[in-house]
Amino acid sequence: KAGVTQTPRYLIKTRGQQVTLSCSPISGHRSVSWYQQTPGQGLQFLFEYFSETQRNKGNFPGRFSGRQFSNSRSEMNVSTLELGDSALYLCASSFRTSGRAETQYFGPGTRLLVL
Amino acid sequence: QQPVQSPQAVILREGEDAVINCSSSKALYSVHWYRQKHGEAPVFLMILLKGGEQKGHEKISASFNEKKQQSSLYLTASQLSYSGTYFCGTEESGGSTLGRLYFGRGTQLTVWP
């Protein structure tokens, strides 16, 4: 079974630009969560999508948005990039058959550098 | 609410034991543990559920004190492959964040031969 895939793996942008990251979950998984990882901060939750609906949202500004398609693939968009947005962006998929958190399978991440 | 992990870092010799702690100020339904090796994605280790059920890794054990909202991960007879950063993810009971995990800042474990 193929794992979670994320594209692109590396990205360099300049301040003010916009970026879109993509995540393809494991086949059969309907939940996709996005995290921002920076040194010393751990995994900061951005949002979760389940069956094309945003189910949970973290404390990030409105510049961070996402969506999920009918095939469960998800995209994350960051507009008006700032230097502080430089980070590793991870997505994780899970079955989410119950309302409770289940095992999350992480993708390799997209490393974003904002200059 | 982000849980607090301790210690921040630990260095071991092969064969030694380690304990990593995770503490939350909120009532918890479950605690999840993940390990991330340098340059790789986090990998699931274990889930501890309210009520005592555990699911996960055979060689790593953990405890969950529901009353204290604390969990501990026990790494016994550590191997070189145990090196990495360990994260706990906590799921709060009730509220509007059902199913969401709050991750700690991580504990960096280094095992030397």
Coordinates of C-alpha atoms in Angstrom, one line a residue:
Chain A
K1 CA 0.0 0.0 0.0
A2 CA 1.5 3.4 -1.0
G3 CA 2.2 5.8 1.8
V4 CA 1.2 9.5 2.1
T5 CA 2.8 11.6 -0.7
Q6 CA 3.4 15.3 -0.6
T7 CA 4.5 17.5 -3.5
P8 CA 6.6 19.4 -4.0
R9 CA 9.3 18.2 -1.5
Y10 CA 11.2 21.5 -1.5
L11 CA 10.1 25.0 -2.4
I12 CA 11.8 28.4 -2.3
K13 CA 9.6 31.5 -2.5
T14 CA 10.0 35.2 -1.8
R15 CA 8.0 37.3 0.7
G16 CA 4.6 38.3 -0.6
Q17 CA 4.2 35.3 -2.9
Q18 CA 1.7 32.6 -2.6
V19 CA 2.2 28.8 -2.4
T20 CA 0.1 25.7 -2.8
L21 CA 1.2 22.4 -1.3
S22 CA -0.4 19.1 -2.1
C23 CA -1.0 15.9 -0.1
S24 CA -2.3 12.5 -1.3
P25 CA -3.4 10.3 1.6
I26 CA -3.2 6.6 1.9
S27 CA -5.9 4.9 -0.2
G28 CA -9.0 4.6 1.9
H29 CA -8.1 7.3 4.4
R30 CA -10.6 10.1 4.5
S31 CA -9.0 12.4 7.0
V32 CA -6.1 14.7 6.2
S33 CA -4.4 16.9 8.8
W34 CA -1.8 19.5 8.1
Y35 CA 1.0 20.5 10.5
Q36 CA 3.8 23.1 10.5
Q37 CA 7.1 22.0 12.0
T38 CA 9.8 24.5 13.0
P39 CA 12.9 23.8 15.1
G40 CA 12.0 23.6 18.8
Q41 CA 8.3 24.2 18.3
G42 CA 7.2 20.6 17.6
L43 CA 4.2 20.0 15.4
Q44 CA 1.8 22.9 15.2
F45 CA -1.7 21.9 13.9
L46 CA -3.0 23.9 11.0
F47 CA -6.3 22.1 10.1
E48 CA -8.0 18.8 9.4
Y49 CA -10.2 17.9 6.6
F50 CA -12.6 15.0 6.5
S51 CA -14.8 14.1 3.6
E52 CA -14.1 17.5 2.0
T53 CA -15.1 19.4 5.2
Q54 CA -12.8 21.3 7.5
R55 CA -13.3 19.6 10.8
N56 CA -10.7 21.3 13.0
K57 CA -8.6 24.4 12.7
G58 CA -5.5 25.6 14.5
N59 CA -4.5 29.1 15.6
F60 CA -3.0 30.3 12.3
P61 CA -3.8 33.5 10.4
G62 CA -6.3 33.4 7.6
R63 CA -3.4 33.4 5.1
F64 CA -3.3 29.7 5.7
S65 CA -6.1 27.8 4.0
G66 CA -6.8 24.4 2.7
R67 CA -9.3 22.2 1.0
Q68 CA -10.0 18.6 0.3
F69 CA -11.2 17.0 -2.9
S70 CA -13.7 14.1 -3.4
N71 CA -10.8 11.7 -3.8
S72 CA -9.5 12.8 -0.4
R73 CA -6.4 14.6 -1.8
S74 CA -5.8 17.8 0.0
E75 CA -4.1 21.1 -0.8
M76 CA -2.9 23.8 1.5
N77 CA -2.4 27.4 0.4
V78 CA -0.4 30.1 2.0
S79 CA -0.9 33.6 0.7
T80 CA 1.3 36.7 1.2
L81 CA 4.2 34.7 2.4
E82 CA 6.3 35.9 5.4
L83 CA 9.8 35.0 6.4
G84 CA 8.4 33.2 9.5
D85 CA 6.4 30.8 7.2
S86 CA 9.7 29.0 6.5
A87 CA 9.1 25.5 7.9
L88 CA 8.5 21.9 7.1
Y89 CA 4.9 21.3 6.3
L90 CA 3.6 17.8 7.1
C91 CA 0.4 16.2 6.2
A92 CA -1.0 13.1 7.9
S93 CA -3.8 10.9 6.9
S94 CA -6.0 8.5 9.0
F95 CA -9.1 6.5 8.6
R96 CA -11.0 8.6 11.1
T97 CA -13.8 6.0 11.3
S98 CA -14.9 7.3 14.8
G99 CA -15.0 10.8 16.0
R100 CA -11.8 10.2 17.9
A101 CA -8.2 10.7 16.9
E102 CA -6.7 7.6 15.2
T103 CA -3.2 6.6 14.1
Q104 CA -1.9 9.3 11.8
Y105 CA 0.4 8.4 8.9
F106 CA 2.7 11.2 8.0
G107 CA 4.0 12.1 4.6
P108 CA 7.7 13.2 4.0
G109 CA 6.8 16.8 4.2
T110 CA 7.3 19.9 2.0
R111 CA 10.2 22.1 3.1
L112 CA 9.4 25.7 2.4
L113 CA 12.0 28.4 2.5
V114 CA 10.8 32.0 2.2
L115 CA 13.4 34.6 1.2
Chain B
Q1 CA -3.5 23.1 24.7
Q2 CA 0.1 22.0 23.9
P3 CA 1.3 19.3 26.3
V4 CA 4.7 19.7 28.0
Q5 CA 7.3 17.0 27.4
S6 CA 10.3 16.3 29.6
P7 CA 13.2 16.0 29.4
Q8 CA 13.9 18.0 26.3
A9 CA 16.9 15.8 25.5
V10 CA 18.4 12.6 26.8
I11 CA 21.7 10.8 25.9
L12 CA 22.0 7.1 26.5
R13 CA 24.4 4.3 26.0
E14 CA 23.1 1.2 24.2
G15 CA 21.3 -1.0 26.6
E16 CA 20.3 1.7 29.0
D17 CA 16.7 2.7 29.8
A18 CA 14.9 6.0 29.4
V19 CA 11.6 7.5 30.4
I20 CA 9.9 10.4 28.5
N21 CA 7.1 12.2 30.1
C22 CA 4.1 14.1 28.7
S23 CA 1.8 16.3 30.7
S24 CA -1.3 18.3 29.9
S25 CA -3.4 20.8 31.8
K26 CA -6.5 19.5 30.1
A27 CA -8.6 16.3 30.7
L28 CA -7.4 13.8 28.1
Y29 CA -9.1 11.0 26.2
S30 CA -6.0 9.6 24.6
V31 CA -2.3 10.1 24.2
H32 CA -0.4 9.2 21.1
W33 CA 3.4 8.7 20.8
Y34 CA 5.4 9.2 17.6
R35 CA 9.1 9.1 16.8
Q36 CA 10.8 11.2 14.1
K37 CA 14.3 10.4 12.9
H38 CA 16.3 13.2 11.4
G39 CA 15.1 14.2 7.9
E40 CA 12.2 11.7 8.1
A41 CA 8.5 11.8 8.8
P42 CA 7.1 11.1 12.3
V43 CA 6.2 7.4 12.7
F44 CA 3.5 6.1 15.0
L45 CA 4.5 4.2 18.1
M46 CA 1.6 3.9 20.4
I47 CA -1.9 5.0 21.4
L48 CA -3.0 5.0 25.0
L49 CA -6.8 5.4 25.5
K50 CA -8.8 6.5 28.5
G51 CA -9.7 3.3 30.3
G52 CA -6.4 1.6 29.9
E53 CA -6.4 0.2 26.4
Q54 CA -3.1 0.4 24.6
K55 CA -2.3 -0.1 20.9
G56 CA 1.2 -0.1 19.4
H57 CA 4.8 -1.0 19.5
E58 CA 5.8 -4.4 20.9
K59 CA 9.2 -3.3 22.4
I60 CA 8.1 0.0 23.8
S61 CA 5.7 0.4 26.7
A62 CA 3.9 3.4 28.1
S63 CA 1.5 4.4 30.8
F64 CA -1.4 6.9 31.0
N65 CA -2.5 8.4 34.2
E66 CA -6.0 9.8 33.4
K67 CA -6.4 11.6 36.7
K68 CA -3.1 13.5 36.4
Q69 CA -3.3 13.9 32.6
Q70 CA 0.1 12.5 32.3
S71 CA 1.7 9.8 30.1
S72 CA 5.2 8.3 30.2
L73 CA 7.0 6.4 27.5
Y74 CA 9.4 3.7 28.6
L75 CA 12.3 2.7 26.4
T76 CA 14.1 -0.3 27.9
A77 CA 17.4 -1.8 26.7
S78 CA 17.7 1.0 24.2
Q79 CA 19.1 0.3 20.8
L80 CA 20.9 2.6 18.3
S81 CA 17.7 2.6 16.2
Y82 CA 15.8 4.3 19.1
S83 CA 17.6 7.6 18.4
G84 CA 15.3 10.3 17.2
T85 CA 12.8 12.9 18.5
Y86 CA 9.8 11.6 20.4
F87 CA 6.6 13.5 20.3
C88 CA 3.5 13.0 22.4
G89 CA 0.1 14.0 20.9
T90 CA -2.8 14.5 23.3
E91 CA -6.5 14.3 22.5
E92 CA -8.6 16.3 24.9
S93 CA -11.9 15.0 26.2
G94 CA -14.9 16.7 24.9
G95 CA -15.0 20.3 23.6
S96 CA -14.9 21.5 20.1
T97 CA -11.5 19.9 19.3
L98 CA -12.8 16.4 19.1
G99 CA -10.3 14.2 17.3
R100 CA -7.6 16.8 17.2
L101 CA -4.1 16.1 18.5
Y102 CA -2.0 18.7 20.3
F103 CA 1.7 17.8 20.0
G104 CA 4.4 18.6 22.5
R105 CA 7.8 20.1 21.4
G106 CA 9.5 16.8 21.4
T107 CA 12.2 15.0 23.4
Q108 CA 15.5 14.3 21.5
L109 CA 16.9 10.9 22.3
T110 CA 20.4 10.0 21.3
V111 CA 21.7 6.5 21.8
W112 CA 25.5 5.9 21.6
P113 CA 27.2 2.5 21.1

